[in-house]
Amino acid sequence: MGHTVPMSRLIELLWSGETEPSSARASLQAHVSRLRGLFQEITTEDQRPSISSDGAGYVLQGDPQSIDVHRFRSLVHRADQAVSADKCTALLDRALDEWQGPMLGSDASPELVHRLGVGLDEMYLSAVTLRAEARLTLGQHDSMLEELAQLVREHPYHERLAVLRMWALYRSGHRSEALGAYDETRARLTGDLGLDPGSDLRQVQEMILKADSVPEELPRDLIGNRWREPITAGTEPDRPTVRAVPPVPSALPAMGGFTGRAAELDQLSTLSQSVRDDARTVAVVGIAGNGKTALALEWARRRSADYPDGLAVVDLQGYATRPPLTPADVLRSLLSQLGCSPDRMPRGPAELTALYRRELAGRRTLLVLDNASSARQVLPLLPPESGSLALVTSRNRLGSLLLTAGVAMLQLGPLSPDDADQVLERVVGAHRTRREPGATAEIAALCGRSPLALRIAAANLVMHPACRMADHAEALRHGNPLGCLALADDGDSSMERSLSFSVRRLGPEAASFFRALGSLSGPAASLTAVERLTGLSRDRVSGMFGPLFAEHLVHVDGTDHFHMDVLAWQYARLLSRAETGRAADDLLPGYSA
């Protein structure tokens, strides 16, 4: 609140994981207009937030306390600082009354919920745990039994909740049930995770076994150490129980713009079956713009019922303006979604990985690890030997994963000619594409049948309804084709920008070599031709191809030939032409004109 959010950021969030439609800006404006009307209907004038625009973005103005998520966070923070258990309980009762279920209801993608609500589920679990501690401190054992039983069912490996439930059972006169709860927890920890119960659980069991009668007070080192009032077993007041809201499994939205790829979807299903009891990981790799994310999300949407313990989508930011996420960052986020509180998470990467694998053990969860930068980033995030599956997407070939983790790999190429024509028809309209079938096919070919390039071309055609398909094909054929594959009102949506993230991953020498390939007369050539072009030896040329091959910027055909995707070659040509003012020797030592 109070800060301008650029339109490009809002559009990115609304269409996260899919290609933005040509009408994205207009749709965003319509959403804002509806929100303004909604504010008029459901709020009083003195509490009504407002949305203003400065042309570049929108800013929400108003009292933060008029928003439920702000009220929730504020109340939980105040409760955490409360000096008495009674005050803490009262504040948390109010905070949990604000919790109406999952963030944004069921209208948002898991990725959007994750990006906007990092830590909310974790804060919720911390809040219900803290309230249970406070109410047990106040002697409210009987009314906590049902809530704690439900929480333990939802979080069966959460030892703190197990401790609280044992105390509540024992102080309510259910000694044998309390000891039985310990046995159940120990069996789950040892049988599922191979772990022994923690010291708190063992201490509580020992105290219950040794006690002749109900203790006069609970041990300060286990419960209630933060509050001033004495821990009591007194009569609890008539207080209504606030039930914990069970977590709702993640769900993926339908990919409205997804087209084709029937064979690839079937192949993913086959690969997922073949690795279920082995590597438990399938990687979808390919050059920028080939639709890896869209394919992974569409397959996850169709097969989510096979993974009843939930679905998580994580953008690893491997090819983005922001730095790639570290494995530790991702592990903390995933552990929070699995119900682990921050104070229970270790700091070291190895310990985080071990805890993550213990939490996943016995579950059937689908993880979409999107936009990975390298095998090293992905390896700690792969699930253990269980029914879970990781679906990884990357522009990198992730060769190390084949060696170290035995993953199954799907090399995603361009769309088939029929699928490419279908993309254009679906966006531009059959009345235009079928009127000029030859030009439509040529546009698909000039776009390299890349889903991203096709959607950009189609969006430009929609925005220029008087433009013939043949005219657009002519523009792509001459001059700078990549200049045509961009949206005038959105600099982030362009093939040139997308490809640039791959080239930035190269070292300076490999990037210069890639630019030099733009001097070739076409996207396919022999290594001998590159030797003549660069003046480098065969071994040196072969070595220079390695980094480009890893990023799908070139494809090796046999021992002497290679080819590039047509748009990758066009990008190399663009970079090469930008270097025409420099001597060839400045590009790479050993080059000759």
Coordinates of C-alpha atoms in Angstrom, one line a residue:
M1 CA 0.0 0.0 0.0
G2 CA 1.2 3.5 -0.8
H3 CA 3.7 2.3 -3.4
T4 CA 3.3 2.5 -7.2
V5 CA 3.3 -1.0 -8.8
P6 CA 4.3 -0.8 -12.5
M7 CA 1.8 -2.1 -15.0
S8 CA 4.4 -4.5 -16.4
R9 CA 4.7 -6.0 -12.9
L10 CA 1.0 -6.5 -12.5
I11 CA 0.7 -8.0 -16.0
E12 CA 3.6 -10.3 -15.2
L13 CA 1.8 -11.5 -12.0
L14 CA -1.6 -11.9 -13.7
W15 CA -0.3 -14.0 -16.6
S16 CA 2.6 -15.6 -14.7
G17 CA 3.7 -18.9 -16.3
E18 CA 2.0 -18.2 -19.6
T19 CA 2.3 -15.9 -22.6
E20 CA 0.7 -12.5 -22.0
P21 CA -2.2 -11.9 -24.4
S22 CA -2.2 -8.8 -26.6
S23 CA -5.1 -7.5 -24.6
A24 CA -3.2 -7.7 -21.3
R25 CA -3.0 -4.0 -20.6
A26 CA -6.7 -3.5 -21.4
S27 CA -7.6 -6.5 -19.3
L28 CA -5.6 -5.0 -16.4
Q29 CA -7.4 -1.7 -16.7
A30 CA -10.8 -3.6 -16.7
H31 CA -9.7 -5.5 -13.5
V32 CA -8.8 -2.2 -11.8
S33 CA -12.1 -0.6 -12.8
R34 CA -14.0 -3.6 -11.3
L35 CA -12.0 -3.4 -8.1
R36 CA -12.9 0.3 -7.7
G37 CA -16.5 -0.6 -8.1
L38 CA -16.2 -3.4 -5.6
F39 CA -14.6 -1.0 -3.1
Q40 CA -17.7 1.2 -3.5
E41 CA -20.0 -1.7 -2.7
I42 CA -18.4 -3.4 0.3
T43 CA -16.7 -0.6 2.3
T44 CA -17.8 2.6 4.0
E45 CA -16.5 5.9 2.8
D46 CA -14.1 6.4 5.8
Q47 CA -12.5 3.0 5.3
R48 CA -12.6 2.8 1.5
P49 CA -9.2 2.3 -0.2
S50 CA -8.6 3.9 -3.6
I51 CA -6.6 3.0 -6.6
S52 CA -4.9 5.8 -8.6
S53 CA -2.7 5.7 -11.6
D54 CA 0.2 7.8 -12.7
G55 CA 0.2 6.3 -16.3
A56 CA 3.0 3.9 -15.6
G57 CA 1.4 1.9 -12.8
Y58 CA -1.1 1.9 -10.0
V59 CA -1.0 2.7 -6.3
L60 CA -3.4 1.5 -3.6
Q61 CA -4.1 4.2 -1.0
G62 CA -5.9 3.7 2.3
D63 CA -5.6 2.4 5.8
P64 CA -3.7 -0.9 5.9
Q65 CA -6.0 -2.0 8.7
S66 CA -8.8 -2.1 6.2
I67 CA -7.1 -5.1 4.5
D68 CA -7.5 -8.5 6.2
V69 CA -4.0 -9.7 5.5
H70 CA -2.5 -6.6 7.1
R71 CA -4.7 -7.0 10.1
F72 CA -3.7 -10.6 10.4
R73 CA 0.0 -9.9 10.3
S74 CA -0.3 -7.0 12.7
L75 CA -2.3 -9.0 15.3
V76 CA 0.1 -12.0 15.1
H77 CA 3.1 -9.7 15.6
R78 CA 1.4 -8.0 18.6
A79 CA 0.6 -11.4 20.0
D80 CA 4.2 -12.6 19.7
Q81 CA 5.2 -9.6 21.8
A82 CA 2.4 -9.9 24.4
V83 CA 3.6 -10.1 28.0
S84 CA 0.8 -12.4 29.2
A85 CA -0.8 -15.6 27.9
D86 CA -4.3 -14.1 28.3
K87 CA -3.4 -11.1 26.1
C88 CA -1.6 -13.3 23.6
T89 CA -4.7 -15.6 23.3
A90 CA -7.1 -12.6 22.8
L91 CA -4.9 -11.2 20.0
L92 CA -4.5 -14.5 18.3
D93 CA -8.3 -15.2 18.5
R94 CA -8.8 -11.9 16.6
A95 CA -6.0 -12.7 14.1
L96 CA -7.3 -16.2 13.3
D97 CA -10.8 -14.8 12.8
E98 CA -9.3 -12.9 9.8
W99 CA -8.2 -16.2 8.3
Q100 CA -10.9 -17.1 5.8
G101 CA -9.0 -19.9 4.0
P102 CA -6.2 -19.8 1.3
M103 CA -4.9 -16.6 0.0
L104 CA -6.9 -15.2 -3.0
G105 CA -9.4 -18.0 -2.6
S106 CA -9.4 -20.4 -5.5
D107 CA -9.0 -17.7 -8.2
A108 CA -5.3 -17.5 -8.4
S109 CA -2.5 -19.8 -9.6
P110 CA -0.3 -21.5 -7.0
E111 CA 2.7 -19.5 -8.4
L112 CA 0.9 -16.2 -7.9
V113 CA -0.2 -17.1 -4.4
H114 CA 3.3 -18.1 -3.6
R115 CA 4.9 -14.9 -5.0
L116 CA 2.4 -12.6 -3.2
G117 CA 1.9 -14.5 0.0
V118 CA 5.4 -15.8 0.9
G119 CA 5.3 -16.8 4.6
L120 CA 1.5 -16.5 5.2
D121 CA 0.9 -20.2 5.7
E122 CA 3.9 -20.4 7.8
M123 CA 2.7 -17.5 9.9
Y124 CA -0.7 -19.1 10.3
L125 CA 0.8 -22.4 11.6
S126 CA 3.0 -20.4 14.0
A127 CA -0.1 -18.5 15.2
V128 CA -2.2 -21.6 15.9
T129 CA 0.8 -23.2 17.7
L130 CA 1.4 -20.1 19.8
R131 CA -2.2 -19.9 20.7
A132 CA -2.3 -23.5 21.8
E133 CA 0.7 -22.8 24.1
A134 CA -1.0 -19.8 25.6
R135 CA -4.3 -21.5 26.2
L136 CA -2.6 -24.5 27.9
T137 CA -0.7 -22.0 30.1
L138 CA -4.1 -20.7 31.1
G139 CA -5.3 -24.2 32.0
Q140 CA -7.7 -24.6 29.0
H141 CA -6.8 -28.2 28.3
D142 CA -10.2 -29.8 27.6
S143 CA -11.3 -27.3 25.0
M144 CA -7.9 -27.7 23.2
L145 CA -8.2 -31.5 22.6
E146 CA -10.2 -31.5 19.4
E147 CA -8.2 -28.6 17.8
L148 CA -4.8 -30.2 18.7
A149 CA -5.9 -33.6 17.4
Q150 CA -6.9 -31.9 14.1
L151 CA -3.6 -30.0 13.9
V152 CA -1.6 -33.2 14.5
R153 CA -3.5 -35.0 11.8
E154 CA -2.6 -32.1 9.4
H155 CA 1.0 -31.9 10.5
P156 CA 1.9 -35.5 11.6
Y157 CA 5.7 -34.8 11.9
H158 CA 5.4 -31.4 13.7
E159 CA 6.9 -32.4 17.1
R160 CA 5.8 -29.2 18.9
L161 CA 2.2 -29.8 18.2
A162 CA 2.6 -33.5 19.4
V163 CA 4.1 -32.2 22.7
L164 CA 1.2 -29.8 23.2
R165 CA -1.4 -32.5 22.5
M166 CA 0.2 -34.9 24.9
W167 CA 0.1 -32.3 27.7
A168 CA -3.5 -31.4 26.9
L169 CA -4.5 -35.1 27.0
Y170 CA -2.7 -35.7 30.3
R171 CA -4.0 -32.6 32.1
S172 CA -7.5 -33.5 30.9
G173 CA -7.2 -36.9 32.7
H174 CA -6.4 -39.0 29.6
R175 CA -3.0 -40.4 30.7
S176 CA -3.1 -43.6 28.5
E177 CA -4.2 -41.6 25.5
A178 CA -1.3 -39.1 26.1
L179 CA 1.2 -42.0 26.1
G180 CA -0.5 -43.5 23.1
A181 CA 0.0 -40.1 21.3
Y182 CA 3.7 -40.4 22.0
D183 CA 3.9 -43.9 20.6
E184 CA 2.0 -42.8 17.5
T185 CA 4.4 -39.9 16.9
R186 CA 7.5 -42.0 17.6
A187 CA 6.2 -44.6 15.1
R188 CA 5.7 -42.0 12.4
L189 CA 9.1 -40.4 12.9
T190 CA 11.0 -43.6 13.0
G191 CA 9.0 -45.6 10.4
D192 CA 8.6 -42.8 7.8
L193 CA 11.6 -40.6 8.4
G194 CA 14.1 -42.8 10.2
L195 CA 14.3 -40.3 13.1
D196 CA 14.2 -40.6 16.8
P197 CA 11.7 -38.4 18.8
G198 CA 13.2 -35.1 19.9
S199 CA 14.3 -34.3 23.4
D200 CA 11.0 -32.4 24.2
L201 CA 8.8 -35.3 23.3
R202 CA 11.0 -37.7 25.3
Q203 CA 10.9 -35.4 28.3
V204 CA 7.2 -35.1 28.3
Q205 CA 6.8 -38.9 28.0
E206 CA 9.1 -39.4 30.9
M207 CA 7.3 -36.9 33.1
I208 CA 4.0 -38.5 32.4
L209 CA 5.3 -42.0 33.1
K210 CA 6.9 -40.9 36.4
A211 CA 4.2 -38.7 37.8
D212 CA 1.8 -40.1 40.4
S213 CA -0.7 -37.4 39.9
V214 CA -1.3 -34.4 37.7
P215 CA 1.6 -32.0 38.1
E216 CA 0.8 -28.7 39.8
E217 CA 2.3 -26.7 36.9
L218 CA 3.7 -27.3 33.5
P219 CA 7.5 -27.1 33.1
R220 CA 8.7 -23.7 32.2
D221 CA 11.3 -25.0 29.7
L222 CA 8.6 -26.6 27.6
I223 CA 5.5 -24.4 27.7
G224 CA 4.8 -20.8 28.7
N225 CA 8.3 -19.5 29.3
R226 CA 7.6 -16.2 27.6
W227 CA 4.7 -15.1 29.8
R228 CA 4.6 -13.6 33.3
E229 CA 1.6 -15.3 34.8
P230 CA 2.0 -18.7 36.4
I231 CA 1.1 -21.8 34.4
T232 CA -2.1 -23.0 35.9
A233 CA -4.4 -26.0 35.9
G234 CA -7.3 -23.9 37.0
T235 CA -10.8 -24.1 35.6
E236 CA -11.0 -22.8 32.1
P237 CA -13.6 -20.2 31.1
D238 CA -16.4 -20.9 28.8
R239 CA -14.6 -20.0 25.6
P240 CA -15.6 -21.1 22.1
T241 CA -13.1 -23.1 20.3
V242 CA -11.7 -21.6 17.1
R243 CA -11.0 -24.6 14.8
A244 CA -7.9 -24.6 12.6
V245 CA -8.6 -24.2 9.0
P246 CA -7.1 -27.2 7.1
P247 CA -4.8 -26.4 4.2
V248 CA -6.3 -26.6 0.8
P249 CA -4.2 -28.4 -1.8
S250 CA -2.7 -26.3 -4.5
A251 CA -4.5 -26.2 -7.9
L252 CA -3.3 -25.1 -11.3
P253 CA -5.5 -22.9 -13.5
A254 CA -6.4 -24.1 -17.0
M255 CA -3.9 -22.9 -19.5
G256 CA -6.3 -21.0 -21.7
G257 CA -3.8 -20.3 -24.4
F258 CA -2.2 -23.7 -24.5
T259 CA -2.2 -25.3 -28.0
G260 CA -1.0 -28.6 -29.5
R261 CA 1.9 -30.6 -28.0
A262 CA -0.2 -33.8 -27.8
A263 CA 2.8 -36.1 -28.4
E264 CA 4.9 -34.3 -25.9
L265 CA 2.2 -34.5 -23.2
D266 CA 2.0 -38.2 -23.8
Q267 CA 5.8 -38.5 -23.7
L268 CA 5.8 -36.7 -20.3
S269 CA 3.3 -39.2 -18.9
T270 CA 5.4 -42.1 -20.1
L271 CA 8.6 -40.6 -18.6
S272 CA 6.9 -39.9 -15.3
Q273 CA 5.8 -43.5 -15.0
S274 CA 9.3 -44.8 -15.9
V275 CA 11.0 -42.7 -13.2
R276 CA 8.4 -43.0 -10.4
D277 CA 10.4 -45.7 -8.6
D278 CA 13.8 -44.6 -9.8
A279 CA 15.0 -41.0 -10.4
R280 CA 11.6 -39.4 -9.6
T281 CA 12.6 -36.4 -11.9
V282 CA 11.7 -35.4 -15.4
A283 CA 13.4 -32.5 -17.1
V284 CA 12.0 -30.5 -20.0
V285 CA 14.8 -28.7 -21.7
G286 CA 15.1 -26.5 -24.8
I287 CA 15.8 -23.1 -26.3
A288 CA 14.1 -19.9 -25.1
G289 CA 10.6 -19.5 -26.4
N290 CA 9.8 -23.2 -27.1
G291 CA 7.1 -23.3 -24.4
K292 CA 8.8 -25.4 -21.7
T293 CA 6.9 -23.7 -18.8
A294 CA 3.5 -23.9 -20.6
L295 CA 4.0 -27.6 -21.3
A296 CA 5.0 -28.4 -17.7
L297 CA 2.1 -26.5 -16.2
E298 CA -0.4 -28.0 -18.7
W299 CA 0.8 -31.5 -17.9
A300 CA 0.7 -30.8 -14.1
R301 CA -2.8 -29.5 -14.5
R302 CA -4.0 -32.6 -16.2
R303 CA -2.2 -35.0 -13.8
S304 CA -2.5 -33.2 -10.5
A305 CA -5.0 -35.8 -9.3
D306 CA -2.2 -38.4 -9.3
Y307 CA -0.4 -36.4 -6.6
P308 CA -3.0 -36.0 -3.8
D309 CA -0.5 -34.4 -1.3
G310 CA -0.3 -31.2 -3.3
L311 CA 1.5 -29.3 -6.0
A312 CA 4.1 -26.6 -5.7
V313 CA 5.3 -24.4 -8.6
V314 CA 8.6 -22.5 -8.0
D315 CA 10.2 -20.1 -10.5
L316 CA 13.9 -20.6 -9.9
Q317 CA 14.7 -17.4 -11.9
G318 CA 17.5 -19.0 -13.8
Y319 CA 17.0 -16.8 -16.8
A320 CA 15.7 -13.5 -15.5
T321 CA 16.7 -10.0 -14.6
R322 CA 16.9 -11.0 -10.9
P323 CA 19.6 -13.4 -9.6
P324 CA 18.7 -17.1 -9.6
L325 CA 17.3 -18.4 -6.4
T326 CA 19.7 -20.3 -4.3
P327 CA 18.7 -23.9 -3.3
A328 CA 18.6 -22.8 0.4
D329 CA 16.0 -20.1 -0.5
V330 CA 13.9 -22.6 -2.4
L331 CA 14.2 -25.2 0.4
R332 CA 13.0 -22.7 3.0
S333 CA 10.0 -21.8 0.9
L334 CA 9.1 -25.4 0.2
L335 CA 9.5 -26.4 3.9
S336 CA 7.2 -23.5 4.9
Q337 CA 4.6 -24.9 2.5
L338 CA 5.0 -28.3 4.1
G339 CA 4.2 -26.8 7.5
C340 CA 7.7 -26.3 9.0
S341 CA 8.0 -23.2 11.2
P342 CA 11.1 -21.0 10.7
D343 CA 12.4 -21.7 14.2
R344 CA 12.6 -25.4 13.3
M345 CA 14.6 -24.9 10.1
P346 CA 18.3 -25.5 10.2
R347 CA 20.6 -22.9 8.6
G348 CA 23.0 -25.1 6.7
P349 CA 22.2 -26.2 3.1
A350 CA 22.9 -29.9 3.8
E351 CA 20.7 -29.9 6.9
L352 CA 17.9 -28.1 5.0
T353 CA 18.0 -30.7 2.2
A354 CA 17.9 -33.5 4.8
L355 CA 14.9 -32.0 6.5
Y356 CA 13.2 -31.4 3.2
R357 CA 13.6 -35.0 2.2
R358 CA 12.3 -36.2 5.5
E359 CA 9.2 -34.0 5.1
L360 CA 8.5 -35.3 1.6
A361 CA 9.0 -38.9 2.6
G362 CA 5.8 -40.9 2.3
R363 CA 4.0 -38.1 0.4
R364 CA 2.9 -38.0 -3.2
T365 CA 3.7 -34.4 -4.2
L366 CA 4.3 -32.8 -7.7
L367 CA 7.0 -30.2 -7.8
V368 CA 7.3 -27.9 -10.9
L369 CA 10.8 -26.4 -10.7
D370 CA 10.6 -23.9 -13.5
N371 CA 13.4 -21.9 -15.2
A372 CA 16.4 -23.7 -13.6
S373 CA 19.8 -22.3 -14.3
S374 CA 21.9 -25.4 -13.7
A375 CA 22.0 -29.0 -12.4
R376 CA 23.7 -27.6 -9.2
Q377 CA 20.7 -25.4 -8.5
V378 CA 18.2 -28.3 -8.9
L379 CA 19.9 -31.3 -7.3
P380 CA 19.2 -30.4 -3.7
L381 CA 15.5 -29.9 -4.5
L382 CA 14.8 -33.3 -6.0
P383 CA 12.4 -35.5 -4.1
P384 CA 13.6 -38.6 -2.2
E385 CA 12.6 -42.2 -3.1
S386 CA 8.8 -41.9 -2.8
G387 CA 5.8 -41.3 -5.0
S388 CA 6.7 -37.6 -5.5
L389 CA 7.8 -36.2 -8.8
A390 CA 9.9 -33.2 -9.8
L391 CA 9.2 -31.7 -13.2
V392 CA 12.1 -29.4 -14.1
T393 CA 12.3 -26.9 -16.9
S394 CA 15.5 -25.3 -18.2
R395 CA 17.2 -23.8 -21.2
N396 CA 20.3 -25.6 -20.1
R397 CA 20.7 -29.3 -21.1
L398 CA 21.3 -30.2 -17.4
G399 CA 23.7 -32.9 -18.5
S400 CA 25.0 -33.3 -14.9
L401 CA 21.6 -34.5 -13.8
L402 CA 21.7 -37.3 -16.2
L403 CA 25.0 -38.4 -14.7
T404 CA 24.3 -37.8 -10.9
A405 CA 20.5 -38.2 -10.6
G406 CA 19.5 -40.4 -13.6
V407 CA 16.7 -38.1 -14.6
A408 CA 14.5 -38.6 -17.6
M409 CA 14.8 -35.9 -20.2
L410 CA 12.5 -34.4 -22.8
Q411 CA 14.2 -32.3 -25.4
L412 CA 11.5 -29.8 -26.4
G413 CA 11.8 -28.6 -30.0
P414 CA 9.7 -26.3 -32.1
L415 CA 6.0 -26.9 -32.7
S416 CA 4.9 -29.1 -35.5
P417 CA 3.7 -27.2 -38.6
D418 CA 0.1 -28.0 -37.8
D419 CA 0.4 -26.9 -34.2
A420 CA 2.1 -23.7 -35.3
D421 CA -0.7 -22.9 -37.8
Q422 CA -3.2 -23.6 -35.0
V423 CA -1.5 -21.1 -32.7
L424 CA -1.8 -18.4 -35.3
E425 CA -5.4 -19.3 -36.2
R426 CA -6.5 -19.4 -32.5
V427 CA -5.1 -15.9 -31.8
V428 CA -5.5 -14.1 -35.1
G429 CA -8.7 -15.8 -36.2
A430 CA -9.5 -18.4 -38.8
H431 CA -11.1 -15.8 -41.1
R432 CA -7.6 -14.2 -41.7
T433 CA -5.3 -17.3 -41.6
R434 CA -7.4 -19.4 -43.9
R435 CA -7.7 -16.5 -46.4
E436 CA -3.9 -16.5 -46.7
P437 CA -2.7 -20.1 -46.0
G438 CA 0.6 -19.6 -47.7
A439 CA 1.5 -16.5 -45.8
T440 CA 0.4 -18.1 -42.6
A441 CA 2.7 -21.0 -43.2
E442 CA 5.5 -18.7 -44.0
I443 CA 5.0 -16.7 -40.8
A444 CA 5.2 -19.9 -38.8
A445 CA 8.4 -20.9 -40.6
L446 CA 10.0 -17.4 -40.1
C447 CA 9.1 -17.6 -36.4
G448 CA 11.0 -21.0 -36.3
R449 CA 7.7 -22.4 -35.1
S450 CA 8.6 -21.1 -31.6
P451 CA 5.4 -20.7 -29.5
L452 CA 6.6 -17.4 -28.0
A453 CA 7.6 -15.9 -31.4
L454 CA 4.3 -17.1 -32.9
R455 CA 2.2 -15.6 -30.1
I456 CA 4.1 -12.3 -30.4
A457 CA 3.5 -12.3 -34.2
A458 CA -0.1 -13.1 -33.7
A459 CA -0.5 -10.4 -31.1
N460 CA 0.9 -7.8 -33.5
L461 CA -1.5 -9.0 -36.2
V462 CA -4.4 -8.6 -33.8
M463 CA -3.3 -5.1 -33.0
H464 CA -3.1 -4.3 -36.7
P465 CA -6.3 -5.8 -38.1
A466 CA -5.7 -4.1 -41.5
C467 CA -2.4 -5.8 -42.0
R468 CA -2.4 -8.7 -44.3
M469 CA -0.7 -11.9 -43.3
A470 CA 1.5 -11.5 -46.4
D471 CA 2.6 -8.0 -45.3
H472 CA 3.7 -9.4 -41.9
A473 CA 5.5 -12.2 -43.5
E474 CA 7.4 -9.7 -45.7
A475 CA 8.4 -7.7 -42.6
L476 CA 9.7 -10.8 -40.9
R477 CA 11.6 -11.8 -44.1
H478 CA 13.6 -8.6 -44.5
G479 CA 15.4 -6.3 -42.3
N480 CA 15.5 -7.2 -38.6
P481 CA 13.1 -10.1 -38.0
L482 CA 13.6 -9.9 -34.3
G483 CA 12.6 -6.3 -34.3
C484 CA 9.2 -7.5 -35.6
L485 CA 8.9 -10.1 -32.9
A486 CA 8.3 -7.7 -30.1
L487 CA 5.3 -5.9 -28.7
A488 CA 5.4 -2.1 -29.1
D489 CA 3.7 -1.4 -25.7
D490 CA 5.7 -4.0 -23.7
G491 CA 9.5 -4.1 -24.0
D492 CA 9.6 -7.3 -21.8
S493 CA 7.8 -9.3 -24.5
S494 CA 10.3 -9.8 -27.3
M495 CA 12.2 -12.7 -28.7
E496 CA 15.4 -10.7 -28.6
R497 CA 15.1 -10.1 -24.9
S498 CA 14.3 -13.7 -24.2
L499 CA 17.3 -14.9 -26.2
S500 CA 19.5 -12.4 -24.5
F501 CA 19.2 -14.1 -21.2
S502 CA 20.7 -17.3 -22.7
V503 CA 23.6 -15.4 -24.2
R504 CA 24.3 -13.6 -21.0
R505 CA 24.9 -17.0 -19.4
L506 CA 27.9 -17.4 -21.7
G507 CA 31.4 -16.3 -20.8
P508 CA 32.9 -13.4 -22.8
E509 CA 34.8 -15.7 -25.2
A510 CA 31.8 -18.0 -25.8
A511 CA 29.6 -14.9 -26.4
S512 CA 32.0 -13.5 -29.0
F513 CA 32.1 -16.9 -30.7
F514 CA 28.3 -16.9 -30.8
R515 CA 28.3 -13.5 -32.4
A516 CA 30.8 -14.7 -35.0
L517 CA 28.3 -17.4 -36.0
G518 CA 26.0 -14.6 -37.2
S519 CA 28.4 -14.1 -40.1
L520 CA 27.5 -17.4 -41.5
S521 CA 25.2 -17.4 -44.6
G522 CA 22.6 -19.6 -42.8
P523 CA 21.7 -21.4 -39.6
A524 CA 23.4 -24.7 -40.6
A525 CA 27.1 -25.2 -41.5
S526 CA 30.0 -27.5 -41.1
L527 CA 32.8 -27.1 -38.5
T528 CA 35.1 -26.7 -41.4
A529 CA 33.3 -23.5 -42.4
V530 CA 33.6 -22.2 -38.9
E531 CA 37.3 -23.0 -38.9
R532 CA 37.7 -20.9 -42.1
L533 CA 35.6 -18.1 -40.6
T534 CA 37.4 -17.9 -37.3
G535 CA 40.9 -19.1 -38.1
L536 CA 40.7 -21.5 -35.1
S537 CA 41.8 -25.1 -35.0
R538 CA 39.2 -27.9 -35.1
D539 CA 39.8 -28.7 -31.5
R540 CA 39.4 -25.1 -30.5
V541 CA 36.2 -24.8 -32.5
S542 CA 34.8 -27.9 -31.0
G543 CA 35.6 -26.6 -27.5
M544 CA 33.9 -23.3 -28.2
F545 CA 30.7 -25.1 -29.2
G546 CA 30.4 -26.7 -25.7
P547 CA 28.9 -23.7 -23.8
L548 CA 26.6 -22.9 -26.8
F549 CA 25.4 -26.5 -27.0
A550 CA 24.7 -26.5 -23.3
E551 CA 22.4 -23.5 -23.6
H552 CA 20.6 -24.9 -26.7
L553 CA 22.1 -22.1 -28.9
V554 CA 23.5 -24.7 -31.3
H555 CA 22.8 -28.3 -32.1
V556 CA 25.5 -30.7 -33.2
D557 CA 24.6 -32.9 -36.2
G558 CA 27.1 -35.8 -36.4
T559 CA 30.8 -35.1 -36.2
D560 CA 31.2 -32.3 -38.7
H561 CA 28.0 -30.3 -39.0
F562 CA 25.8 -28.2 -36.7
H563 CA 22.7 -26.1 -37.0
M564 CA 21.0 -23.3 -35.0
D565 CA 17.4 -22.6 -34.4
V566 CA 16.5 -19.9 -37.0
L567 CA 15.8 -17.2 -34.4
A568 CA 19.0 -18.0 -32.5
W569 CA 20.9 -17.5 -35.8
Q570 CA 19.0 -14.3 -36.4
Y571 CA 20.0 -13.1 -32.9
A572 CA 23.6 -14.0 -33.6
R573 CA 23.4 -12.0 -36.9
L574 CA 22.0 -9.0 -35.0
L575 CA 24.8 -9.1 -32.5
S576 CA 27.4 -9.6 -35.3
R577 CA 26.1 -6.6 -37.2
A578 CA 26.4 -4.5 -34.1
E579 CA 30.1 -5.4 -34.0
T580 CA 30.8 -4.3 -37.6
G581 CA 32.7 -1.3 -36.4
R582 CA 35.3 -3.5 -34.6
A583 CA 38.1 -5.4 -36.1
A584 CA 37.6 -9.2 -36.3
D585 CA 40.6 -9.7 -34.0
D586 CA 38.7 -7.8 -31.3
L587 CA 35.9 -10.4 -31.3
L588 CA 38.1 -13.4 -30.5
P589 CA 41.8 -13.9 -30.6
G590 CA 42.7 -15.8 -33.8
Y591 CA 39.8 -14.6 -35.9
S592 CA 40.5 -13.5 -39.4
A593 CA 38.2 -11.7 -41.8

